[in-house]
Coordinates of C-alpha atoms and ligand atoms in Angstrom, one line a residue:
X1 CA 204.3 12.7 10.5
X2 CA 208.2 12.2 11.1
X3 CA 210.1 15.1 11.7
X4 CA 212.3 16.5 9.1
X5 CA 216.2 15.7 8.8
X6 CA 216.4 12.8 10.9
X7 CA 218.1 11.0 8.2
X8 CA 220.6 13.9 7.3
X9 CA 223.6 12.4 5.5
X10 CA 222.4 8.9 6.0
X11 CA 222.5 6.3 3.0
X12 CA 219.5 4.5 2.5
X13 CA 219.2 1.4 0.6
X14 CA 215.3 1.2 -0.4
X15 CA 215.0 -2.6 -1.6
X16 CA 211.7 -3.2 -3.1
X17 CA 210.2 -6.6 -4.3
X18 CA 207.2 -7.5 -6.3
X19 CA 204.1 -7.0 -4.3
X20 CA 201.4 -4.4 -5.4
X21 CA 202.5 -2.7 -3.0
X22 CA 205.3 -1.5 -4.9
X23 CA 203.6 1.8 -6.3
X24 CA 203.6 2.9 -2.6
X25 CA 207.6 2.9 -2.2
X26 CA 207.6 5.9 -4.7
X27 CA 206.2 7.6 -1.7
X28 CA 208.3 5.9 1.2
X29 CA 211.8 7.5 -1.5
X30 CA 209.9 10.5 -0.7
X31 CA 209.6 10.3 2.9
X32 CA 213.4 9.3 3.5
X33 CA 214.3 12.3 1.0
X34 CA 212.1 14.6 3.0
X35 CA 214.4 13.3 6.2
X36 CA 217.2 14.6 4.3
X37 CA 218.3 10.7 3.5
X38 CA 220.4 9.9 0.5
X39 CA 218.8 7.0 -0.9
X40 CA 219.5 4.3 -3.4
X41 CA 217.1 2.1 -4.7
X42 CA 217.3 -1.4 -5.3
X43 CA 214.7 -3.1 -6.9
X44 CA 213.5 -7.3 -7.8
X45 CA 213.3 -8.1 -11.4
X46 CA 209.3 -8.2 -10.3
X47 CA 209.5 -5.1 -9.1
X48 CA 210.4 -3.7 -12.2
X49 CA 207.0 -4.9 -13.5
X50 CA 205.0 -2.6 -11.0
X51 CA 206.8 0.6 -11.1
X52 CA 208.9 1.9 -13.0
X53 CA 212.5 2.4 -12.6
X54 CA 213.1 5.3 -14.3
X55 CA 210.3 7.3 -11.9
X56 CA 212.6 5.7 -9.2
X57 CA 216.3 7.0 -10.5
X58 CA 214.5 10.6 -11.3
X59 CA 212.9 10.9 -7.4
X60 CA 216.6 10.0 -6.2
X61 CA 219.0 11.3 -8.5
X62 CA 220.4 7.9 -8.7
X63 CA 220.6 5.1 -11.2
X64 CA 218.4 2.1 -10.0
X65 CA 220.1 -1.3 -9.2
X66 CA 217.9 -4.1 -10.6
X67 CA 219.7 -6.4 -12.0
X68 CA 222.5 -8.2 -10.0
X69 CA 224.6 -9.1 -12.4
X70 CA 224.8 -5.8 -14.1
X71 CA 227.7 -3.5 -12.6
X72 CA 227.3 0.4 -12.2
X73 CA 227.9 2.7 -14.8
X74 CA 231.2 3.0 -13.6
X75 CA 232.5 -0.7 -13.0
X76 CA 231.6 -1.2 -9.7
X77 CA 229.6 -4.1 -8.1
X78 CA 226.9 -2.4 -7.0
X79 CA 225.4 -4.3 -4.8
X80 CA 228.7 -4.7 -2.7
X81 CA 229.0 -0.8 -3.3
X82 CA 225.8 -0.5 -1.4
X83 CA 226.1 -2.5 0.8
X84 CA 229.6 -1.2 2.4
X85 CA 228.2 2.3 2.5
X86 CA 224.5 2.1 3.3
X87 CA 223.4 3.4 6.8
X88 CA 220.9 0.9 6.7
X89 CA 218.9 -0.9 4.6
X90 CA 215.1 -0.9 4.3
X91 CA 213.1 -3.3 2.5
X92 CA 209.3 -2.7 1.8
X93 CA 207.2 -3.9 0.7
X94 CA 208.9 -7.6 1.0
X95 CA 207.0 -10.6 -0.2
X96 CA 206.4 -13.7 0.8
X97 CA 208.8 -15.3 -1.6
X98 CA 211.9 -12.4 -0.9
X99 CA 211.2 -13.4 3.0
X100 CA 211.7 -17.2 2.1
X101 CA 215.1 -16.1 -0.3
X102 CA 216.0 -14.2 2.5
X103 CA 216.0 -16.2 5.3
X104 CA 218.0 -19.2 3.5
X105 CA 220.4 -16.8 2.1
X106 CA 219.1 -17.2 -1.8
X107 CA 220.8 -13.8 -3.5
X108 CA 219.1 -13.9 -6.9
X109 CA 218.4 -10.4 -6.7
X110 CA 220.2 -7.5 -5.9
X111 CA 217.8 -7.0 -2.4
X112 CA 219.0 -10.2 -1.3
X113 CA 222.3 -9.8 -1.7
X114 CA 223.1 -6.4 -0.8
X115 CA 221.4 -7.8 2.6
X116 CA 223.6 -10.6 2.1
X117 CA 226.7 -8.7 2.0
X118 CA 225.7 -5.7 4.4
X119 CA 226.5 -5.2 8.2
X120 CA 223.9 -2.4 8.1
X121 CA 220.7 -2.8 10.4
X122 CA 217.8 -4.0 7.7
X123 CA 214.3 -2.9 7.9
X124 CA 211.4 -4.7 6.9
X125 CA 207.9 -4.1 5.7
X126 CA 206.0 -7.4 4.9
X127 CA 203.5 -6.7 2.2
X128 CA 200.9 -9.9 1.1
X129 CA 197.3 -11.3 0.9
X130 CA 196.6 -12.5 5.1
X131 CA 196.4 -16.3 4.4
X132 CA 200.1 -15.5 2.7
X133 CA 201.2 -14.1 5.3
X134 CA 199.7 -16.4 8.1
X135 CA 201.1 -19.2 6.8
X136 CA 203.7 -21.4 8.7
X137 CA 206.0 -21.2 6.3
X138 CA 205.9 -17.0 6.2
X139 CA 205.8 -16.5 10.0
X140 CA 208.5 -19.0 9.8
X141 CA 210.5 -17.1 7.5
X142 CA 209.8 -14.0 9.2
X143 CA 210.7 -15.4 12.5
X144 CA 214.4 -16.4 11.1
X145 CA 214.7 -12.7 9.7
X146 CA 213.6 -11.2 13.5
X147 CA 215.4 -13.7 15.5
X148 CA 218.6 -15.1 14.0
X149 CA 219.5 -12.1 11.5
X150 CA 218.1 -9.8 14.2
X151 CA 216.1 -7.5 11.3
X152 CA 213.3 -4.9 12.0
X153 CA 209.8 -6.5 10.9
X154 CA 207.7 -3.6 10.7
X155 CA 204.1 -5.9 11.0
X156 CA 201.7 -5.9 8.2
X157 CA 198.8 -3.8 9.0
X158 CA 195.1 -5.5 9.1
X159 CA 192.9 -3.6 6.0
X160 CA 191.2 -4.2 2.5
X161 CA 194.2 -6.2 0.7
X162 CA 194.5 -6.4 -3.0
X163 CA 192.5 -10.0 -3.1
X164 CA 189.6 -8.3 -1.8
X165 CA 189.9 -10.1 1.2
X166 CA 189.8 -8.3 5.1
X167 CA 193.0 -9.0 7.1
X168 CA 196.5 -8.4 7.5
X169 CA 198.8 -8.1 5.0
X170 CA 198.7 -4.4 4.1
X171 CA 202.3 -2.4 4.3
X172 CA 202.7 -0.7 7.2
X173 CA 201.9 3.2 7.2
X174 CA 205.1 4.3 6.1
X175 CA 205.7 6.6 8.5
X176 CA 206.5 3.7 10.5
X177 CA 208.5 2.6 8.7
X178 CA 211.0 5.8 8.5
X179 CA 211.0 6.0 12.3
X180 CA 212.1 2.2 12.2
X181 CA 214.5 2.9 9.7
X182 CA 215.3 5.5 11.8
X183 CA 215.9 4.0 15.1
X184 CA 217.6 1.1 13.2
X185 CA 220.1 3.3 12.7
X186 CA 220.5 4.6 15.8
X187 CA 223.8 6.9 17.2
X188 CA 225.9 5.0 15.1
X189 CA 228.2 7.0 12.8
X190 CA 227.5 7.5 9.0
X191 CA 229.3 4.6 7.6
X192 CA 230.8 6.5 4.4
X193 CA 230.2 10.4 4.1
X194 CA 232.6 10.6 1.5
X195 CA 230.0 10.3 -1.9
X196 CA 232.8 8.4 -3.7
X197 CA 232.9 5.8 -1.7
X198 CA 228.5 5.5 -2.3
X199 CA 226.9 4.4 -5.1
X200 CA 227.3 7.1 -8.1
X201 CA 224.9 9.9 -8.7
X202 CA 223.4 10.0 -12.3
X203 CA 226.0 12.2 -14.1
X204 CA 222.8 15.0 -15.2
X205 CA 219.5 14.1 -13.2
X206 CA 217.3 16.7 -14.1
X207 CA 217.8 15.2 -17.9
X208 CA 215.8 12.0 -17.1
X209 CA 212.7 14.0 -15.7
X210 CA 213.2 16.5 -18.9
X211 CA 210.3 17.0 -20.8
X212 CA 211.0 19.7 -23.1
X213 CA 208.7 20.6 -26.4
X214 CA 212.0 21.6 -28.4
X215 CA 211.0 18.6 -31.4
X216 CA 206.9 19.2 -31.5
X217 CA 206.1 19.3 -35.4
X218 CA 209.2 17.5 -36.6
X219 CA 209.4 14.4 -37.7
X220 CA 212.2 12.4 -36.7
X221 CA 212.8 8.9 -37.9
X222 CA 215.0 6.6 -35.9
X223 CA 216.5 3.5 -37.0
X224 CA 217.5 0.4 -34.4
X225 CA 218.5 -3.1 -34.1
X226 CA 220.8 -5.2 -36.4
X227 CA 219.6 -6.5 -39.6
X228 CA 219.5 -10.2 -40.3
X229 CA 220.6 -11.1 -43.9
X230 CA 219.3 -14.3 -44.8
X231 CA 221.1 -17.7 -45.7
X232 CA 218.2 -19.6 -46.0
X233 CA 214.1 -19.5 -44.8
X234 CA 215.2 -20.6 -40.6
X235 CA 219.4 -18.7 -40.9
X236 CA 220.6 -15.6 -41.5
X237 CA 223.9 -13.2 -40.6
X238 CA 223.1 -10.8 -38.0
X239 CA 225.0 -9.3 -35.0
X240 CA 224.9 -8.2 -31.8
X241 CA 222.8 -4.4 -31.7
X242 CA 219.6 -5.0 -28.9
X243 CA 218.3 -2.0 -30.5
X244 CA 218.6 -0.1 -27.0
X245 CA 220.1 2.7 -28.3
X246 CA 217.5 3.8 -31.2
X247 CA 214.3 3.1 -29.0
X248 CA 216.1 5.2 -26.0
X249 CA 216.3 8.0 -28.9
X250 CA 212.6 7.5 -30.0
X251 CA 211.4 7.7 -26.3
X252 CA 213.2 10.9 -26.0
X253 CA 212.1 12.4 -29.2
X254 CA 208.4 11.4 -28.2
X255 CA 208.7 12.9 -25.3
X256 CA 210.3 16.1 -26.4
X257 CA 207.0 16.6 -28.6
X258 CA 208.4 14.9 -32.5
X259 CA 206.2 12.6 -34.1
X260 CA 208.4 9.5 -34.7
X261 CA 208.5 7.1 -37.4
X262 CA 210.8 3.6 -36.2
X263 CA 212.5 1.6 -39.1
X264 CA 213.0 -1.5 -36.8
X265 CA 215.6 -4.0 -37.5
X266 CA 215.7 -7.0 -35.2
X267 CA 215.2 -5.5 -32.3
X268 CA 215.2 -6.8 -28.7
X269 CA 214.4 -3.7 -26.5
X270 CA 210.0 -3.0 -26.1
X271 CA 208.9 -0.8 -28.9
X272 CA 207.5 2.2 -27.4
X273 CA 204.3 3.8 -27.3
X274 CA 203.1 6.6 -29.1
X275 CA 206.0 5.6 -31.8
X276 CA 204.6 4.4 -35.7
X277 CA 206.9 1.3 -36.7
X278 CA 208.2 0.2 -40.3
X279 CA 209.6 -3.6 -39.5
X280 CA 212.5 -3.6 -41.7
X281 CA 214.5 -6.8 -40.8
X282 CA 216.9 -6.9 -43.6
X283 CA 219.6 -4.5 -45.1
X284 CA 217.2 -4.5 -48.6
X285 CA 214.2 -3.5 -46.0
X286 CA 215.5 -1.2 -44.4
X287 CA 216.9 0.7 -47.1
X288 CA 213.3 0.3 -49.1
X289 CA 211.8 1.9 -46.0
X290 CA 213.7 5.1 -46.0
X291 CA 213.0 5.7 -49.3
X292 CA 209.5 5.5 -48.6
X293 CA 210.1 8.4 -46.6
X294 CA 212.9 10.7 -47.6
X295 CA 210.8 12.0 -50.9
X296 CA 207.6 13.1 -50.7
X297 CA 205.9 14.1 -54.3
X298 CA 206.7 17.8 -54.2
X299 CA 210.4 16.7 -53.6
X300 CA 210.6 17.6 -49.8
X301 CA 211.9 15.0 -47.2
X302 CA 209.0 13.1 -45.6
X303 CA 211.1 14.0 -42.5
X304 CA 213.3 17.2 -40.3
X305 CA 215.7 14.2 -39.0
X306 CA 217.4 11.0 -39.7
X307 CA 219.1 9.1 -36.3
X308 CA 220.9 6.2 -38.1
X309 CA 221.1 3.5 -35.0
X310 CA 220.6 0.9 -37.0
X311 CA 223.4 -1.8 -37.0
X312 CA 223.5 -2.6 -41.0
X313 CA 224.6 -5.5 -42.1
X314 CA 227.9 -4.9 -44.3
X315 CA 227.7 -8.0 -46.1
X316 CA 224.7 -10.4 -46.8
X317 CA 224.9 -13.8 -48.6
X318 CA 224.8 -13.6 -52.5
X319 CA 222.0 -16.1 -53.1
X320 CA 219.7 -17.3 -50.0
X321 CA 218.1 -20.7 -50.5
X322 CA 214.5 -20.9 -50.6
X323 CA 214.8 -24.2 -48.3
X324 CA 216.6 -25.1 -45.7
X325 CA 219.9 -26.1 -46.1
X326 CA 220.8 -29.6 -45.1
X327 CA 223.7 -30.5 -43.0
X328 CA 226.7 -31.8 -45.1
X329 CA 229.9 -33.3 -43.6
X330 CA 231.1 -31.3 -46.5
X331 CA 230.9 -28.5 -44.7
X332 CA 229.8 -25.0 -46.5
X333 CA 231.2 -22.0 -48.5
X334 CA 228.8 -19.1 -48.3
X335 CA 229.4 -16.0 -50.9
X336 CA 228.7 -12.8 -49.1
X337 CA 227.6 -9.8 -51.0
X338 CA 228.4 -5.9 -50.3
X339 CA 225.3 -4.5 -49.1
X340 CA 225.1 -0.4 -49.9
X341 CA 225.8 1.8 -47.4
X342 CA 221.9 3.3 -46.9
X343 CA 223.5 6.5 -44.9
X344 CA 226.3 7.5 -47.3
X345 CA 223.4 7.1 -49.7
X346 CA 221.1 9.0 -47.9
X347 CA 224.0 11.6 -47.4
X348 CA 224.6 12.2 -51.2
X349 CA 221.0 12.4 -51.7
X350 CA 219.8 14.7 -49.2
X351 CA 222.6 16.6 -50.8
X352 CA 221.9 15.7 -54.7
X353 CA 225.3 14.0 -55.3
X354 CA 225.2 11.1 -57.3
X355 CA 227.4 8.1 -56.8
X356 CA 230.6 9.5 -58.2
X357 CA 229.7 13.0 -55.9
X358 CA 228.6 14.7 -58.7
X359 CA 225.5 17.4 -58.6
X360 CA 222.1 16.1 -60.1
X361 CA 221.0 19.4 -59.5
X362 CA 217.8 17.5 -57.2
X363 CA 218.7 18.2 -54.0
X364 CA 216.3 17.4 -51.1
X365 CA 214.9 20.9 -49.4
X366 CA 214.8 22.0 -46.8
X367 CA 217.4 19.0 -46.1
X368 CA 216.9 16.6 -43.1
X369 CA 219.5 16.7 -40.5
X370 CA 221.5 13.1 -40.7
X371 CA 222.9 11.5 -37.8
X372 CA 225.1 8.4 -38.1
X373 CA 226.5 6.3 -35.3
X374 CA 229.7 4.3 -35.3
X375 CA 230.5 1.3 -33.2
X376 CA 234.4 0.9 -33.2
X377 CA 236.3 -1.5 -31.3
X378 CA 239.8 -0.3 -29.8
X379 CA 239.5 3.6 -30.3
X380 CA 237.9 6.2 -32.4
X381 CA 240.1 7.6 -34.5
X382 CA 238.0 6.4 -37.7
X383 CA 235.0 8.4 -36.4
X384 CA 236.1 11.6 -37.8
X385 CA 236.7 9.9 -41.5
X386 CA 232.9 8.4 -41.2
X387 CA 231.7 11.6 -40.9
X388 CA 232.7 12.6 -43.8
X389 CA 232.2 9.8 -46.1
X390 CA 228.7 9.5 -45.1
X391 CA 228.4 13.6 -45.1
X392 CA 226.2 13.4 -41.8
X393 CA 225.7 16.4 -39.9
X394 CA 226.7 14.2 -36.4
X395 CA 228.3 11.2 -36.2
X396 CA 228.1 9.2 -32.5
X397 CA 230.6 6.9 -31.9
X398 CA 231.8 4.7 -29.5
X399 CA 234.1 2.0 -28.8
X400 CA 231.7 -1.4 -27.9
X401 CA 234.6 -3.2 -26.4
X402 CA 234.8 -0.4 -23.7
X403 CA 232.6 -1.5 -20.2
X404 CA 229.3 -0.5 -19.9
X405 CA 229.5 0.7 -23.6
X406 CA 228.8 -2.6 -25.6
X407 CA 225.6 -3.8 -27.0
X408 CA 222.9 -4.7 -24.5
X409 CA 223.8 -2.6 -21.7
X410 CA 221.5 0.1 -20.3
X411 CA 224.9 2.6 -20.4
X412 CA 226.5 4.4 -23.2
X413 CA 230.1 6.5 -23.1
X414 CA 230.1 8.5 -27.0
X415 CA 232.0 11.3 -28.5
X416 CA 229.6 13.7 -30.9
X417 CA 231.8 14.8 -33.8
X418 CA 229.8 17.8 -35.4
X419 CA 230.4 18.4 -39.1
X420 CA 231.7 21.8 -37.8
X421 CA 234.6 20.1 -36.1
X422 CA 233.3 20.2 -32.8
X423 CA 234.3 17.3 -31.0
X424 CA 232.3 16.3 -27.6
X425 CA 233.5 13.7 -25.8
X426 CA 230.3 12.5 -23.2
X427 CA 231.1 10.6 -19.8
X428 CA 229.2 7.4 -19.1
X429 CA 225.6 8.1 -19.2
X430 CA 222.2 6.2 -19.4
X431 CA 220.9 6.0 -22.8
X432 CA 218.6 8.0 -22.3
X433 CA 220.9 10.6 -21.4
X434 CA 222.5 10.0 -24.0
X435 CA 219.8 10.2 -26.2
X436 CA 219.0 13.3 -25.1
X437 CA 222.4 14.9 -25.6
X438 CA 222.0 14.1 -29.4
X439 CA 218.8 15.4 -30.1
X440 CA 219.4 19.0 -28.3
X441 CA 222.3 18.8 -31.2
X442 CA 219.5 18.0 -33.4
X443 CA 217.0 20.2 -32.2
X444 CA 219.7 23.1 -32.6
X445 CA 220.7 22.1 -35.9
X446 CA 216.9 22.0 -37.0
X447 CA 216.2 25.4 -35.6
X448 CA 219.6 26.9 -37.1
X449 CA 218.1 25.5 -40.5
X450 CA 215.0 26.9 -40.4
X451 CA 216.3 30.3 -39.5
X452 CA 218.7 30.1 -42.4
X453 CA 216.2 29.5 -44.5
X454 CA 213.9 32.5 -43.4
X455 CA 216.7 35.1 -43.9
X456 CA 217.4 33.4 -47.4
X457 CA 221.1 32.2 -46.5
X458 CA 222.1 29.3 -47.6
X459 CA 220.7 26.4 -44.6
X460 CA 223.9 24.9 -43.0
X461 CA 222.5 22.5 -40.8
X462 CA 226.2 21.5 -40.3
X463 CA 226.4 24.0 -38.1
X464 CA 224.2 24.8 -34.4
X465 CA 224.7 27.6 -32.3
X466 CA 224.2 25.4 -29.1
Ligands
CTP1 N1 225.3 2.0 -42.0 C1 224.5 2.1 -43.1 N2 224.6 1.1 -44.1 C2 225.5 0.1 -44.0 C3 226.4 0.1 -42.8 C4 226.3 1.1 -41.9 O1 223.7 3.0 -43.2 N3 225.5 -0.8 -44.9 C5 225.3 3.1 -41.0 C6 225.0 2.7 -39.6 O2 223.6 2.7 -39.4 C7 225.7 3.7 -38.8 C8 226.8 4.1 -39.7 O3 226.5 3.8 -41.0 O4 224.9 4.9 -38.6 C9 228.2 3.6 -39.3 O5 228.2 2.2 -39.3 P1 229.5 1.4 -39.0 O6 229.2 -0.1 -39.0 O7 230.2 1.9 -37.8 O8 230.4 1.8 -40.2 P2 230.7 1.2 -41.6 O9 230.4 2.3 -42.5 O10 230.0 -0.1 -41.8 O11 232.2 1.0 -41.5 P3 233.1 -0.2 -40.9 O12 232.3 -1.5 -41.1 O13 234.3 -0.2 -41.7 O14 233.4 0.1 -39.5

């Protein structure tokens, strides 16, 4: 066993690549923590496939690079970012095809390049099935890595591999790989001990390993993805919403203990498990869906909370064809529809305002919190007036033209406005940060209902205590 603190204010770069081997570098992040390293992990698209990122970020406090095209949550090029600061960079387990990338320079991957671009000492732990890994083309590879790049190969160890087959191949113990790591490094000096100059810390780690209980018995539904209006049985209008946003808000609310009911529109991200699903492609759908649940037959709300991600179509064509339309040099004129705003009508419901705000006197008790989003472009300064015209209790916003804030990325920088008046401006976070930050709003607001409604004052679920 290594001793501890050899790796005191040392960055370490932990590249892993898609062997099965994988699961086993959740314990070498360990082992470099437990030296007192600072490490930042970098991980293969395949990678991804055989652990899980987010177990990865949580064990080091840092966002996980795995995607070299993306840039950190703050605009820089993380793999150059890394690569400048890193004390040295260790890669295990490395397979057969990231030693042949490797050693004829092939930076598809963050790995490779942030080896690419590093004058760090790299480490490296070979991880395959032994005829993989006896093969001239591997010790080739290998031998270009050792000899011409002059990397640390810690050798495969000979055991029971993953085939079934006897031989070598296993990873290394990875103890020895720290104390290469470690003698890789060497006396030299720690490249940068100023933390700006590193990759960024997540802005609130403890909030991706959070598994509160603060939603179990309430029902939140969630809505995500665009809606796709069509013009005819193969087209439609649709836009650009992945959906990221609403699953990282169902993940959270299942984990926080709510049972949770997705209205999907189209949406790209994986549905989660655990997670009952309504597939509601169009504006119509989607609108037919939450009335399936917002009145149950004693007049109650079939749900405690509404999260409004969805990105609603505003318009949809006035008469869809029932065939395809054929191409016409004539070109085409399409009539486009208002569809109805499904929150603001949700809002005056919940509430028992008819359309010209008017009581019905049939409100919905006790009333769901409503939360809408808004996706502006160039500034927020409508935000406030949405929150009022759809009377939600918290309306996210955020401007989609800002980076690492538009549709499809795994970041998110909002402002809450509270129908208090409290304003919140959030930095750049991870979704599911950022998911998290709304429902403690809406776990608040829930609990400050419910209380109201014990002592017999009137519930005000527009304002939380928190
Ligand atoms: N929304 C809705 N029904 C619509 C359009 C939007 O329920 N027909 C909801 C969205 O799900 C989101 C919120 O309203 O929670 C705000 O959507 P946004 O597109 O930002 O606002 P709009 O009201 O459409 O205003 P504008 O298009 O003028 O920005």
């Amino acid at each position: 066993m290594s001793q501890p603190g050899r790796l005191a204010g040392r960055l370490v770069a932990l590249g892993i690549t898609g062997s099965i081997a994988a699961f086993k570098a959740v314990d070498l992040l360990r082992l470099l923590r437990a030296e007192g390293a600072d490490v930042v992990v970098l991980m293969t698209p395949s990678a991804t496939r055989f652990v899980a990122p987010l177990t990865l970020a949580a064990l080091s406090r840092r966002p996980v690079d795995a995607d070299v095209l993306d840039l950190l949550p703050d605009g820089r090029i993380g793999h150059v970012i890394t690569a400048d600061a890193a004390d040295v960079v260790v890669v295990a387990p490395a397979t057969a095809h990231w030693l042949g990338a490797m050693a004829h320079g092939l930076a598809a991957d963050v790995v490779t390049a942030t080896c690419l671009a590093t004058s760090a000492p790299v480490v490296v732990g070979p991880a395959m099935d032994g005829d993989m890994y006896a093969h001239p083309a591997t010790q080739a590879n290998v031998r270009i890595l050792r000899e011409e790049f002059g990397y640390r190969i810690v050798e495969p160890e000979t055991g029971g591999l993953a085939s079934g087959q006897v031989g070598i191949g296993r990873l290394a113990a990875l103890e020895r790989i720290v104390d290469a790591a470690i003698d890789a490094i060497g006396e030299r000096p720690i490249r940068k001990p100023d933390p700006a100059d590193r990759p960024p810390r997540l802005a609130d780690a403890d909030d991706l390993a959070r598994d509160a209980d603060d939603l179990v018995g309430r029902h939140v539904v969630v809505t995500a993805g665009g809606t796709a209006e069509p013009i005819d049985p193969v087209r439609f209008i649709g836009n650009r919403s992945t959906g990221a946003m609403g699953i990282a808000v169902c993940e959270a609310a299942r984990d926080r203990g709510a049972r949770v009911t997705l209205i999907a529109g189209m949406v790209q991200a994986a549905i989660p498990a655990g997670v009952e699903v309504i597939h509601a492609e169009t504006a119509a759908a989607m609108q037919a869906a939450l009335a399936t649940l917002v009145e149950t037959p004693t007049g109650g709300a079939g749900f405690d909370a509404l999260v409004m991600a969805a990105a609603v179509a505003d318009f949809r064509p006035a008469a869809p064809a029932d065939r395809k339309i054929a191409r016409t040099d004539a070109g085409l004129t399409l009539e486009l529809l208002p569809n109805p705003d499904l929150l603001a009508g949700l809002g005056r419901r919940v509430r028992g305002l008819d359309e010209t705000g008017a009581s019905t006197g049939t409100p919905i008790l006790p009333r769901p919190v409503l939360v809408g989003f808004a996706a502006e472009t160039g500034g927020l300064d409508r935000a406030a007036a949405k929150l009022g015209t759809k009377r939600v209790d918290l309306l996210v916003a955020n401007d989609v033209t800002e980076a690492g804030s538009g549709f499809g990325t795994t970041t998110n920088r909002v402002t809450l406005f509270a129908a208090d008046g409290r304003v919140d401006p959030l930095p750049l976070l991870p979704k599911r940060i950022v998911a998290n930050r709304i429902l403690d709003r809406v776990a608040g607001l829930l609990d400050a209902r419910d209380a109201a409604a014990q002592t017999g004052a009137t519930p005000t679920p527009g304002r939380t205590s928190s």
